XYZ file of C-alpha atoms in Angstrom:
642
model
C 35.185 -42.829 -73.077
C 33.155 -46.116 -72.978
C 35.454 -49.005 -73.190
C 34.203 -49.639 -76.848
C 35.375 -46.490 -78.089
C 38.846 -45.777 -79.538
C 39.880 -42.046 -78.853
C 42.098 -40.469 -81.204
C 43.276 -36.591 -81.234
C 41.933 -33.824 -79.343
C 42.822 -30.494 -80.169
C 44.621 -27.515 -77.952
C 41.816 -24.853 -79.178
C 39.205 -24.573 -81.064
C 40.451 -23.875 -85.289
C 38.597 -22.214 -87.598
C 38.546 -24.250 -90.589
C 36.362 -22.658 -93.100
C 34.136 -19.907 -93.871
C 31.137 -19.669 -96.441
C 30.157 -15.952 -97.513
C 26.699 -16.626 -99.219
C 25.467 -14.173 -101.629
C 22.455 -11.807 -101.575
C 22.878 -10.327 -98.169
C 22.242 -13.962 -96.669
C 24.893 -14.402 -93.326
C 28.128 -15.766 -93.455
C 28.088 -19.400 -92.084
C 32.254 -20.147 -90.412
C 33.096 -23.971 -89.941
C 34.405 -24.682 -86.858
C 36.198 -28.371 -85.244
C 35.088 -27.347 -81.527
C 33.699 -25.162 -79.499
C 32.868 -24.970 -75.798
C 29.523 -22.916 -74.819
C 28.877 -22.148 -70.745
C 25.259 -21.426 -69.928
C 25.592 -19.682 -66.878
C 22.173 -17.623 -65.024
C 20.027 -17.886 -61.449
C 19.729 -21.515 -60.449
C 16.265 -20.609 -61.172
C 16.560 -19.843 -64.473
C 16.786 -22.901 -66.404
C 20.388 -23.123 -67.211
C 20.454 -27.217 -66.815
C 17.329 -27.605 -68.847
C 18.713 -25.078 -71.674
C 22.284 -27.246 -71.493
C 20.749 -30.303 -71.199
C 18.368 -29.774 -74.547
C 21.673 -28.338 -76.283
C 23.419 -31.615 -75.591
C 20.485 -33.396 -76.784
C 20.359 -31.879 -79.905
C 24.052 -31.640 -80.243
C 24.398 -35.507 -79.752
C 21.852 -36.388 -82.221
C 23.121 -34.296 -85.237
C 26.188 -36.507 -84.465
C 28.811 -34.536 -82.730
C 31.359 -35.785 -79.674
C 30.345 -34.368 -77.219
C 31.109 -33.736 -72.968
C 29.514 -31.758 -70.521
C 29.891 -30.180 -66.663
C 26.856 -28.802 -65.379
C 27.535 -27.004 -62.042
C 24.920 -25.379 -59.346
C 24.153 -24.662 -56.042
C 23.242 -27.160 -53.260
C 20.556 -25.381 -52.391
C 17.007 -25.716 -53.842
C 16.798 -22.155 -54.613
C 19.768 -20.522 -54.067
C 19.742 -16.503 -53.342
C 19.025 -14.860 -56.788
C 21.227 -12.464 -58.534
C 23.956 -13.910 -56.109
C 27.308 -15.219 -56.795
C 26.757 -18.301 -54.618
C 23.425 -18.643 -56.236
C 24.737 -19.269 -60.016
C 24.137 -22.278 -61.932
C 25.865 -23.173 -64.988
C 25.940 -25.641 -67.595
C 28.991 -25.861 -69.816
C 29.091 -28.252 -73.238
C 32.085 -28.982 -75.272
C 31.319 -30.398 -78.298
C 33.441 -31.396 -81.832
C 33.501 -33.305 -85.022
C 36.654 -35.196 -83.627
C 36.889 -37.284 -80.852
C 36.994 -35.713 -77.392
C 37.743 -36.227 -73.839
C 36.375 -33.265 -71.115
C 34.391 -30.288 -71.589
C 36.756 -28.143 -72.017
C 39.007 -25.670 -70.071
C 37.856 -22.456 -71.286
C 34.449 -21.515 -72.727
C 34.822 -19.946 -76.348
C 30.927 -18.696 -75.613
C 29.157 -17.462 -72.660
C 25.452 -16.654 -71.920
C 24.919 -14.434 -68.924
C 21.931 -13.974 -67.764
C 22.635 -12.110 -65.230
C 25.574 -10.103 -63.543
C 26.224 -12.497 -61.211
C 26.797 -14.896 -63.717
C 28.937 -12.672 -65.714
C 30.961 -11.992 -62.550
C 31.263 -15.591 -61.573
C 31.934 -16.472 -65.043
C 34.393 -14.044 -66.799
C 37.544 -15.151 -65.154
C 37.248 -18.311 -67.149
C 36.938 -16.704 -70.669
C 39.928 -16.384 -72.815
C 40.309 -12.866 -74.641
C 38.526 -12.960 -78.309
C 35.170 -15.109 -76.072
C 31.923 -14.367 -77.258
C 29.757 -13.056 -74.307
C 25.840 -12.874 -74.800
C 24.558 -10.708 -71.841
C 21.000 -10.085 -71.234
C 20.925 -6.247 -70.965
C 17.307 -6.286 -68.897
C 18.631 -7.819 -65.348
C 21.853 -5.194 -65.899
C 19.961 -2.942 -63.524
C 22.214 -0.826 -61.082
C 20.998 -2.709 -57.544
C 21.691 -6.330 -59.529
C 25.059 -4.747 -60.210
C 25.754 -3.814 -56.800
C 24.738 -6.980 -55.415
C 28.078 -8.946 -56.978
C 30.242 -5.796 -56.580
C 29.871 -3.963 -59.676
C 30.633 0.257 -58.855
C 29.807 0.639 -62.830
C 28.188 -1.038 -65.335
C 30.320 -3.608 -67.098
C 29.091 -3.421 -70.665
C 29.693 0.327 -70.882
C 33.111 0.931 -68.664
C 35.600 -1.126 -71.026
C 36.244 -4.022 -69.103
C 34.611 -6.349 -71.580
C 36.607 -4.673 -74.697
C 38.835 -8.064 -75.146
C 35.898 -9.807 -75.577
C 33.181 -9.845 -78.379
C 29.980 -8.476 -76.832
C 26.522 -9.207 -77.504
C 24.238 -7.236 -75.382
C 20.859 -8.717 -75.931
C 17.696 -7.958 -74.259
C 16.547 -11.432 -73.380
C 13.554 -10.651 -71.483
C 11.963 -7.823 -73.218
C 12.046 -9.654 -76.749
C 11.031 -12.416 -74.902
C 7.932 -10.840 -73.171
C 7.462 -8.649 -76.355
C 7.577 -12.397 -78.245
C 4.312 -13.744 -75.956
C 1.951 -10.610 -75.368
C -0.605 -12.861 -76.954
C -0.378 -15.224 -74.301
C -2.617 -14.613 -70.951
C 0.703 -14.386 -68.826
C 1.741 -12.214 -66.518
C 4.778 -10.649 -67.357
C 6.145 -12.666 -64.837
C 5.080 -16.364 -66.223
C 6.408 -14.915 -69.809
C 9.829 -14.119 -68.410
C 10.598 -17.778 -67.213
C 10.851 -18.850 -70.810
C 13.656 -16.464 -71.518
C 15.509 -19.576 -71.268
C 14.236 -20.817 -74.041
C 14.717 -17.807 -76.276
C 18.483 -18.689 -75.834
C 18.611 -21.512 -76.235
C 16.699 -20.853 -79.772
C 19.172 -18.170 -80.480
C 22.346 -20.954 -79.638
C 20.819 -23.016 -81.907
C 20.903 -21.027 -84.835
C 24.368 -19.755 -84.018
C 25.317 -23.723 -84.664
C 22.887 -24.936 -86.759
C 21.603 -27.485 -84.018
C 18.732 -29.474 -84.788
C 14.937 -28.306 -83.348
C 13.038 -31.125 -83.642
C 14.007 -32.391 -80.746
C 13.164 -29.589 -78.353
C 9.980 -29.087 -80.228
C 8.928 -32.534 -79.339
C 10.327 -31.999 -75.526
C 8.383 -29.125 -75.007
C 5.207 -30.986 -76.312
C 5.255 -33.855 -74.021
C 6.628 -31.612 -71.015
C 3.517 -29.567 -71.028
C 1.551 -31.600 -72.562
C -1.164 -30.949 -69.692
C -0.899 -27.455 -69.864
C -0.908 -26.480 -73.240
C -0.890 -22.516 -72.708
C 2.461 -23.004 -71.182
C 3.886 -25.206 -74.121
C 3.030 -22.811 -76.565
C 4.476 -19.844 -74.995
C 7.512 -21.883 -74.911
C 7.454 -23.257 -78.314
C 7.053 -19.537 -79.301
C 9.910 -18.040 -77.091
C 11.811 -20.973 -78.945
C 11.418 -20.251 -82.166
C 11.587 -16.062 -81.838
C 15.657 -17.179 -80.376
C 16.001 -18.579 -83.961
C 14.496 -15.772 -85.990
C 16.473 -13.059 -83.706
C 19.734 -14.958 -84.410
C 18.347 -15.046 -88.495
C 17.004 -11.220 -88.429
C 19.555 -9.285 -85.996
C 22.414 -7.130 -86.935
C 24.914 -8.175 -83.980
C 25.164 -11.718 -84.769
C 26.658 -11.631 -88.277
C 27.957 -14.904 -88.729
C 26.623 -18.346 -87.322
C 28.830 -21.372 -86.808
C 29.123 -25.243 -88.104
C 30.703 -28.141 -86.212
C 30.676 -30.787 -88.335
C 29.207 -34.126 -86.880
C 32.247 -36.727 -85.273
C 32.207 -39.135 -88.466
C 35.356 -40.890 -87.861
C 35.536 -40.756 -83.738
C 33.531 -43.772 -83.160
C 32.679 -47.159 -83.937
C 29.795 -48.359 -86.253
C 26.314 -48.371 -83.700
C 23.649 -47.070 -82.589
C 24.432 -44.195 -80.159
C 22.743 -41.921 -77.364
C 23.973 -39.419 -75.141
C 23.749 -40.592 -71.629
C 25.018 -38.907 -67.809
C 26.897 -41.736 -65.539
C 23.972 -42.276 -63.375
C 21.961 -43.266 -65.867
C 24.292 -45.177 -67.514
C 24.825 -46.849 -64.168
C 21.258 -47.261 -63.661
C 21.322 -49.129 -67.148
C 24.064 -51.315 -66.511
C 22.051 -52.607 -62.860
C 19.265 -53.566 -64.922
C 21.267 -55.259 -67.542
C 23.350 -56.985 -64.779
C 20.041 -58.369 -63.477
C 19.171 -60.008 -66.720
C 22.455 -61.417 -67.627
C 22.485 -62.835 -64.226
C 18.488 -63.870 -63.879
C 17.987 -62.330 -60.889
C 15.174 -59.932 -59.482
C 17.329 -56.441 -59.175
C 16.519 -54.697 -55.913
C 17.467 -50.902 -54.696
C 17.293 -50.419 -50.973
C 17.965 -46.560 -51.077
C 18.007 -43.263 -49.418
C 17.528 -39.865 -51.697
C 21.445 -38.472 -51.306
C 22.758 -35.802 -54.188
C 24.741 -36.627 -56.263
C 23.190 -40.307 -56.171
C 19.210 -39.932 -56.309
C 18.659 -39.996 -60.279
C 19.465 -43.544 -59.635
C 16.911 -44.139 -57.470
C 14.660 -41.950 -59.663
C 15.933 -43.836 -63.100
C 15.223 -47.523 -61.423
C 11.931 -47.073 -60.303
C 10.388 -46.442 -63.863
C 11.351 -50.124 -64.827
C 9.377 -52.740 -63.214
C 8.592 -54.190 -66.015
C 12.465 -55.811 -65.671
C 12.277 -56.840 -62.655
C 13.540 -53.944 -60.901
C 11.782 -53.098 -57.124
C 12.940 -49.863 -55.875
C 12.900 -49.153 -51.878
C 13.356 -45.731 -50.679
C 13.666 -46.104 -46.864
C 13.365 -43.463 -44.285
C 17.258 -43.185 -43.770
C 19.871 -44.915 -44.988
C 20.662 -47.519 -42.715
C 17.361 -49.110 -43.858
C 18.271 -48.334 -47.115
C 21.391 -50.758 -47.061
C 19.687 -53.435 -44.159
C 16.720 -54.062 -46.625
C 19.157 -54.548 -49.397
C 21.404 -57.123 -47.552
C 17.930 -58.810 -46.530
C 17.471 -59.070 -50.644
C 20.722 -60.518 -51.408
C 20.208 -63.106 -48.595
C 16.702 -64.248 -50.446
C 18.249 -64.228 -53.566
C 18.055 -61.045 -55.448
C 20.753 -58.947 -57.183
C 21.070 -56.307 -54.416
C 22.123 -52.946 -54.677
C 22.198 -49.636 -52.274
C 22.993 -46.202 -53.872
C 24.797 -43.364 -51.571
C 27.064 -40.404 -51.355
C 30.225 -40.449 -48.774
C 28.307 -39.184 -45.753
C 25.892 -42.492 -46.510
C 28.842 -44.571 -46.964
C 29.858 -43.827 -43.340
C 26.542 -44.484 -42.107
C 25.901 -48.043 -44.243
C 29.885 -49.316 -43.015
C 28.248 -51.366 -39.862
C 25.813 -53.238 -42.635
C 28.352 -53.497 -45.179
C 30.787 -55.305 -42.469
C 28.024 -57.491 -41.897
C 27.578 -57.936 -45.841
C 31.175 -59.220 -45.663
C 30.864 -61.777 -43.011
C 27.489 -63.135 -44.247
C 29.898 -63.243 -47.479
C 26.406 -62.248 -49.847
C 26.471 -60.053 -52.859
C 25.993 -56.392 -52.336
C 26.211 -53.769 -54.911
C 27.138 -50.298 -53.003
C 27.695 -47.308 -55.453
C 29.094 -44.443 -54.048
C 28.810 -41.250 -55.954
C 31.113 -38.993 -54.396
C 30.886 -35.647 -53.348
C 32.610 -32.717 -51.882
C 33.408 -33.468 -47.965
C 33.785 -33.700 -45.440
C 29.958 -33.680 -43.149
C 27.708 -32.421 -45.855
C 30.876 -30.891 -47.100
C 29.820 -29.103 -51.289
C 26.928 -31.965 -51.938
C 27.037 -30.532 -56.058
C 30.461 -30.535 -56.415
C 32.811 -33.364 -57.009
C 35.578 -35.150 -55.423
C 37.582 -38.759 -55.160
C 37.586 -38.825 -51.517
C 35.952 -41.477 -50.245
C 38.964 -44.384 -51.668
C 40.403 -45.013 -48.196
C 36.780 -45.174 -46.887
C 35.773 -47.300 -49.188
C 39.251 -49.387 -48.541
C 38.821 -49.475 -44.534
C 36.177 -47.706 -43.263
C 34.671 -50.360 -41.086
C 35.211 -52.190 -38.208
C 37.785 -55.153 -38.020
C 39.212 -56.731 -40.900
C 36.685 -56.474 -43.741
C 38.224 -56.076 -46.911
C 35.661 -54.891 -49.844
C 36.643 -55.057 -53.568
C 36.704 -51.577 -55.033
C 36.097 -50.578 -58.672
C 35.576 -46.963 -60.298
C 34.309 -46.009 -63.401
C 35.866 -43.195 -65.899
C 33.617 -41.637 -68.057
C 29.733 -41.177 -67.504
C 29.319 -44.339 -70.439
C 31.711 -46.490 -68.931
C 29.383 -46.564 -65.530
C 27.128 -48.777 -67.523
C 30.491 -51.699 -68.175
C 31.391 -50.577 -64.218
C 27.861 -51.663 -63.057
C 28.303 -55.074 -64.701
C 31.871 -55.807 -63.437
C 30.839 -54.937 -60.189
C 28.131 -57.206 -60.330
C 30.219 -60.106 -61.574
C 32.677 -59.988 -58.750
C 29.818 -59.938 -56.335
C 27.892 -62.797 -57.851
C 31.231 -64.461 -58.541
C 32.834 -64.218 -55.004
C 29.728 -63.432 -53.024
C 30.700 -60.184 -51.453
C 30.032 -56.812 -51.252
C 31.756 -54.468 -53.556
C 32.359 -50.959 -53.804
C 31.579 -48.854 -56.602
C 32.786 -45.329 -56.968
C 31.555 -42.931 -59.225
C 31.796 -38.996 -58.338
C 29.316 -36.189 -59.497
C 31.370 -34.955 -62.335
C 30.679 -38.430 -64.285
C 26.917 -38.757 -62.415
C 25.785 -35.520 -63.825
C 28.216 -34.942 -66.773
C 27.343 -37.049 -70.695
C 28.056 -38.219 -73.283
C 28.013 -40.220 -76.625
C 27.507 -43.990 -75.465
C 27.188 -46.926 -77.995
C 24.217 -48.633 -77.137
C 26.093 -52.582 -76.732
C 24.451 -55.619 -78.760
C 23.097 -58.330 -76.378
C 25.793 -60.766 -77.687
C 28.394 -57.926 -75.940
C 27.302 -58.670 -72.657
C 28.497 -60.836 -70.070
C 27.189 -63.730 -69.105
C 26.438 -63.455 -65.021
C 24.110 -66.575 -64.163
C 24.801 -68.234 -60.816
C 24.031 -71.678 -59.451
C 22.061 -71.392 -56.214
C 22.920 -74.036 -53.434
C 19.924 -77.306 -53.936
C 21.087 -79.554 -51.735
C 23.503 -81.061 -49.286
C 27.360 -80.186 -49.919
C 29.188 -82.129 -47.246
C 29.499 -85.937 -46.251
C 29.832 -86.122 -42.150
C 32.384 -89.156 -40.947
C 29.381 -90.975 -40.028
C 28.455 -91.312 -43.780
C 25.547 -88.307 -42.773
C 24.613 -85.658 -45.920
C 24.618 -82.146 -44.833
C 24.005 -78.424 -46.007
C 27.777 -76.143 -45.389
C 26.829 -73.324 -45.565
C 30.384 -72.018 -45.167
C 32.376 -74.799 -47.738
C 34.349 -72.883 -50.512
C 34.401 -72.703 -53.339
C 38.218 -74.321 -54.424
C 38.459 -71.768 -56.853
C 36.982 -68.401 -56.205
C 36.667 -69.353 -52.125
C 33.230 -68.437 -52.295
C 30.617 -69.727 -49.921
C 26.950 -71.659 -51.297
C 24.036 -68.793 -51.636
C 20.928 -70.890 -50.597
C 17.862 -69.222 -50.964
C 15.900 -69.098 -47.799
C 13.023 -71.838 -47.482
C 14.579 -74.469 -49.499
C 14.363 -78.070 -47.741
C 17.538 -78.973 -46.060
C 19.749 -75.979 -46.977
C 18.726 -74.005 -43.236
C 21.191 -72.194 -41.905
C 22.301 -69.836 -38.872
C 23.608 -65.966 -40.130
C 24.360 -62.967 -38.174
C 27.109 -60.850 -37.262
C 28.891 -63.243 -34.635
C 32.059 -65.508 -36.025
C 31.321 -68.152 -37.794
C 33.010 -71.694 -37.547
C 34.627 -72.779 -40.986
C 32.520 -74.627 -43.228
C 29.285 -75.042 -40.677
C 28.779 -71.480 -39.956
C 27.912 -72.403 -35.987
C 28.909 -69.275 -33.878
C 32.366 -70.052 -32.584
C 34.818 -67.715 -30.302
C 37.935 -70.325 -30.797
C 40.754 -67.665 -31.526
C 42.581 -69.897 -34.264
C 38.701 -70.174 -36.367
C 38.793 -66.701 -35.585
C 42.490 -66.071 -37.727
C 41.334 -68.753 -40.194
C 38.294 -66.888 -41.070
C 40.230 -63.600 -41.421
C 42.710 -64.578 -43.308
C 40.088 -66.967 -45.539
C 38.142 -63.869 -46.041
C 41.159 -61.500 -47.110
C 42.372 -64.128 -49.667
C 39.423 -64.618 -51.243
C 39.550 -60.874 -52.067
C 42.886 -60.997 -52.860
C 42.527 -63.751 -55.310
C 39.456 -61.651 -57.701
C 40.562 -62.309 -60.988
C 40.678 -58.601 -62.728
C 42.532 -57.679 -66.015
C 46.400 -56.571 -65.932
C 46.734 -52.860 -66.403
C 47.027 -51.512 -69.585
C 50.020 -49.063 -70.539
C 49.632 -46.357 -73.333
C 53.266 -45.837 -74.274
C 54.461 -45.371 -77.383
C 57.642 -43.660 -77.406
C 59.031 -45.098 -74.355
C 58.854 -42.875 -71.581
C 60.350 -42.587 -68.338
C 57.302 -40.821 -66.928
C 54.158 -42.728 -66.080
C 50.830 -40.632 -65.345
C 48.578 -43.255 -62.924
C 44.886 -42.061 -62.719
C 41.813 -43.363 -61.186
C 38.124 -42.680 -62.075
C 37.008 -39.607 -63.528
C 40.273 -37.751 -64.121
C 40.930 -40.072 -67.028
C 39.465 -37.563 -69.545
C 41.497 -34.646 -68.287
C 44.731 -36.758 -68.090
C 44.089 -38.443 -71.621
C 43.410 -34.518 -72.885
C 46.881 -33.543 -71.030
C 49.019 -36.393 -72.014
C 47.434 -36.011 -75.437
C 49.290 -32.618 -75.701
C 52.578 -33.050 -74.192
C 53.271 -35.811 -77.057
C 52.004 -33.323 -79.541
C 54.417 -30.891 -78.302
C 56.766 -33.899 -78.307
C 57.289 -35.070 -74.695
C 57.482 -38.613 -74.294
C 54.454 -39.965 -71.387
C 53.384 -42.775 -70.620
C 49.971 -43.156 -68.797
C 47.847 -45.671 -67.315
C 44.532 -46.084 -65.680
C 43.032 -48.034 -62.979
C 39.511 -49.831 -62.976
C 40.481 -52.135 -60.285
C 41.437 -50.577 -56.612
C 41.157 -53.530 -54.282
C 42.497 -55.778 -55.305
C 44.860 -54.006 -57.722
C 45.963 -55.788 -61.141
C 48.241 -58.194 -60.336
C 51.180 -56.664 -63.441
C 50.988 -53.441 -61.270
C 53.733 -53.479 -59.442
C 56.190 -54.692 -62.131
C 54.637 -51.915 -64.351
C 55.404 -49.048 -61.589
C 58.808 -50.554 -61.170
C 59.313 -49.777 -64.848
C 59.589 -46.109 -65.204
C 61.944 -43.702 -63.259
C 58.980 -40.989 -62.460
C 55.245 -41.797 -61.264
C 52.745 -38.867 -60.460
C 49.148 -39.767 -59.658
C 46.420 -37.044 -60.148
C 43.774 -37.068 -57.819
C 40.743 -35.062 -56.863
C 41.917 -35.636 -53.024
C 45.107 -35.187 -51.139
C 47.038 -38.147 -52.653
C 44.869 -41.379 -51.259
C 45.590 -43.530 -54.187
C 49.266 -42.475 -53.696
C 49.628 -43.534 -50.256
C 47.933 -46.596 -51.017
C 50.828 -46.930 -54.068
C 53.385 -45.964 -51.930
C 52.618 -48.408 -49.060
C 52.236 -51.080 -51.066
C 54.835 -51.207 -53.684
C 57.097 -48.781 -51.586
C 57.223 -46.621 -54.956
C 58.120 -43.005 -54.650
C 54.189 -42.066 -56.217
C 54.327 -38.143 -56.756
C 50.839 -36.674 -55.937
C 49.111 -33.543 -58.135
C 45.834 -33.100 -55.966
C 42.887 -30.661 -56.152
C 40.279 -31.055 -54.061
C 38.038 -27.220 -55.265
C 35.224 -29.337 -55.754
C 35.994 -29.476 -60.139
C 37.596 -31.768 -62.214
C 40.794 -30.890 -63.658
C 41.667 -28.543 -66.265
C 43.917 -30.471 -69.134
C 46.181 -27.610 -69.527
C 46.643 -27.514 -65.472
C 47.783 -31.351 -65.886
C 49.680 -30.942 -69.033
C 51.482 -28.023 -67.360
C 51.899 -30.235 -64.419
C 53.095 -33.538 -66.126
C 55.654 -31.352 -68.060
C 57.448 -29.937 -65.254
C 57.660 -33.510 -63.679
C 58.924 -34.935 -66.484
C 61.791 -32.214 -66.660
C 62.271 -32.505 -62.747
């Protein structure tokens, strides 16, 4: 959820709530409220572009929408191989919603593998499109198959669609000059054409797509377009699909605006460049290519024309020292990571904090630890972000929750940087980097105002009646230092990694400077104005659910159906790690029970526990997926009744 959007129900499953018989032989057409689809093939075989042209369509016919794509680390993983299946699954509704879904009501297999790797998820009455062609009796035997699946009766519970995708696909482009080959990669695209007559999604869209994609070879986009369009007409003309499928669009979920669907990294992206214009400052991105983080890197560099200068250095060291090197001369300065480049940055980012300059560092984290599962996700990386450098250098910490909300996250990370003049941590993960949806574009007006005053002159009267640049004198309120831009008359200065004296900024060992400094640089951390917590309960709990980042969707879905079953909850959710909101304590103190989801082993928790010596009760997960709401809501109910 962006923070502009009010959530209101979600349902447990997906209700049939209408069905239209037309006359004359023409298909029935069922209304539906939800339904959750899972792509799932080779990670060669297009299953991210097919999802991610169903979610664009789906979001601009007007339905909520959320989506997990999931695939290999590896470039090409081993085909027809269980490690080597890619999937993309959409959940998508005319009411609002909050994850994409626990269990697909609809899965294409394109293979055996991804049947295999797939079918454990399904719930009995799930529609299963196979493609019969790759079916073959060595692809079988690769994933462990002694007998073929659609003919031995293990699929009876389900309602099977065994389609040939790649013969009527081929058979669809024999006036092409492809080899057979070239015409089975768009296969993908027959699918998707015969998904999008099964819910009446828009075409347009992908028509256009495919256009502009290969525009510069055109043989290509036609064979696509065609394979396209003969996935609608088999969907119109075939026997086996006798009814197709509405979802109406989400009318009442959202606010009146202008909407798009966006991932988090691009809505992070977004909210960088709009931080940079609210604050009028050049945006720079000192950056090394890292998954889950590069599309940020990628997204950036396409706007110059806002100011934006992209670096990608040759590791990411660089990456983070040419950043810090911006910040000092005056830009907004940002370096974009995974954990294992968080580790490597922590010597710069200790210098960040005694220089005491604004530094953006988003961390989208991943499966650890080493290179650990670089597609998968994870909430790791809090205590790293909290301590992992040298000495005492305490970093403000903020984390997004949904893939829109990284755009507000970007811009409140910026304003404590800009405000208090020192790095901050951002931490996203790569189920809201990669994952979508609907985001309300925000009117101009909407957005904060981040302008800074840079030093101009002397700050400091000397006994001798003397005026004189401090580089180092506070701020009363905030406690942060002047930023004077290099090369400006009078304003020179020493910087570096060595102590600094109070106020001058000479290099000084004296041990009590030393404490002063310390201590100066912990309050002024400590003392970040950031919003009280918010609690959601209305029928007076003695439970509280405490979440951070990206398991507030499957929380929200969870806590949504214990009070529909009529368990009182409470839940709340925190932006703001370090420092926390200042009501949070009192709040904890409130309720009898805490328990703190987390896709780790219970860092927020001990972080809860040492600091408010509250008895936090961890749920963790750390199989490299977000949460499943009826795992939570299963979870949360025996807690309460503990």
């Amino acid at each position: 959820m962006t923070s502009q959007v009010s959530r209101t129900t979600e349902q447990a499953d997906g209700t049939v709530v209408g069905e239209q018989r037309k006359p004359g032989g023409v298909k029935a057409v069922r209304r539906l409220d939800r339904v959750i689809i899972r792509f799932a093939g080779d990670s060669g075989d297009g299953m991210q572009l097919t999802g991610d042209r169903f979610t664009s369509e789906t979001a601009s016919f007007g339905n909520d929408l959320s989506t997990l794509p999931n695939f290999p680390a590896e470039i090409r993983a081993p085909a027809g191989t269980l490690p080597g299946v890619s999937s993309f699954q959409l959940h998508f509704a005319d009411h609002d919603i909050l994850t994409p879904g626990d269990a697909p009501n609809v899965l294409v297999a394109m293979n055996p593998a991804a049947l295999k790797a797939n079918i454990g998820d399904l719930p009995r009455g799930a529609e299963i499109i196979v493609n019969t062609d790759e079916f073959t009796k060595r692809a079988m035997q690769k994933v462990g198959y002694d007998t073929s699946p659609l003919e031995d009766g293990s699929l009876d519970g389900y309602s099977l669609h065994p389609v040939p995708l790649t013969t009527l696909t081929v058979e669809a482009l024999k006036e092409f000059d492809l080899s057979r080959k070239e015409a089975e990669r768009s296969k993908n695209m027959f699918a998707l054409g015969l998904l999008s007559w099964m819910y009446h999604r828009p075409t347009e869209g992908t028509e256009r797509f495919l256009q502009q994609k290969f525009a510069k070879k055109p043989e290509v986009m036609k064979a696509n377009l065609v394979a396209f369009r003969a996935g609608w007409n088999f969907g119109e003309t075939t026997e086996d699909f006798a009814v197709s499928y509405e979802i109406a669009p989400a009318t009442t979920a959202f606010p009146v605006g202008t909407y798009r669907n966006i991932s988090g990294n691009l809505a992070l992206a977004y909210g960088l460049v709009a931080a940079s214009r609210q604050a009028d400052l050049p945006l720079f991105l000192g950056s090394y290519p890292i998954t889950p983080a590069s599309d940020i890197l990628h997204e950036l560099s396409k706007h110059k024309n806002f100011g934006v200068r992209t670096f990608q250095a040759e590791d990411e060291i660089a990456g983070i020292g040419a950043a810090l090197g911006a910040a000092f001369g005056g830009s907004l300065a940002v370096t974009t990571t995974s954990g294992p480049g968080v580790a490597l940055k922590a010597e710069t980012v200790g210098l960040a904090v005694s220089l005491e300059l604004p530094l953006l560092v988003i961390d989208i984290q991943r499966g650890g630890p080493s290179t650990g599962l670089p597609t998968k996700t994870e909430q790791a990386d809090l205590l790293q972000a909290m301590f992992g450098r040298n000495g005492e250098a305490p970093v403000p910490v903020i984390a997004p929750r949904t893939p829109g909300d990284c755009f507000d996250a970007a811009l409140e990370a910026a304003r404590i940087a800009l405000t208090y003049r020192t790095p901050v941590m951002l931490l996203s993960d790569g189920y809201l980097a990669n994952g979508s949806e609907p985001w309300r574009i925000p009117e101009p007006a909407e957005l904060p105002d981040l302008r800074v005053q840079f030093a101009s002159g002397p700050n400091h009267t000397l006994d001798d009646g003397t005026e004189v640049f401090w580089p180092y004198k506070r701020d009363p309120q905030t406690l942060a230092r002047p930023w004077a831009i290099p090369g400006t008359p009078g304003l020179e200065h020493r910087i570096g990694g060595i102590e600094k004296q109070d106020g001058t900024g000479n290099i000084s060992y004296d041990p009590a400077n030393h404490d002063f400094m310390v201590r100066t640089r912990q309050a002024k951390i400590d003392g970040i104005d950031v919003p009280d917590i918010e609690v959601d309960d209305p029928d007076g709990a003695r439970t509280l659910v405490l979440g951070w980042g990206s398991t507030y969707g499957p929380i929200t879905a969870a806590v949504r159906r214990l009070r529909a079953a009529g368990e009182p909850i409470a839940q709340a959710h925190l932006r703001h790690l370090n420092p926390f909101p200042r009501n949070l304590g009192a709040v904890l103190k409130g309720y009898d029970k805490v328990v703190i989801p987390e896709m780790n082993l219970g860092q927020l928790a001990t972080l809860i526990r040492a600091k408010y010596l509250v008895d936090a009760h961890s749920y963790n997960q750390v199989n490299g997926m977000p949460f499943k709401a009826e795992q939570l809501a299963t979870a949360l109910e025996e807690a309460i009744h503990d």
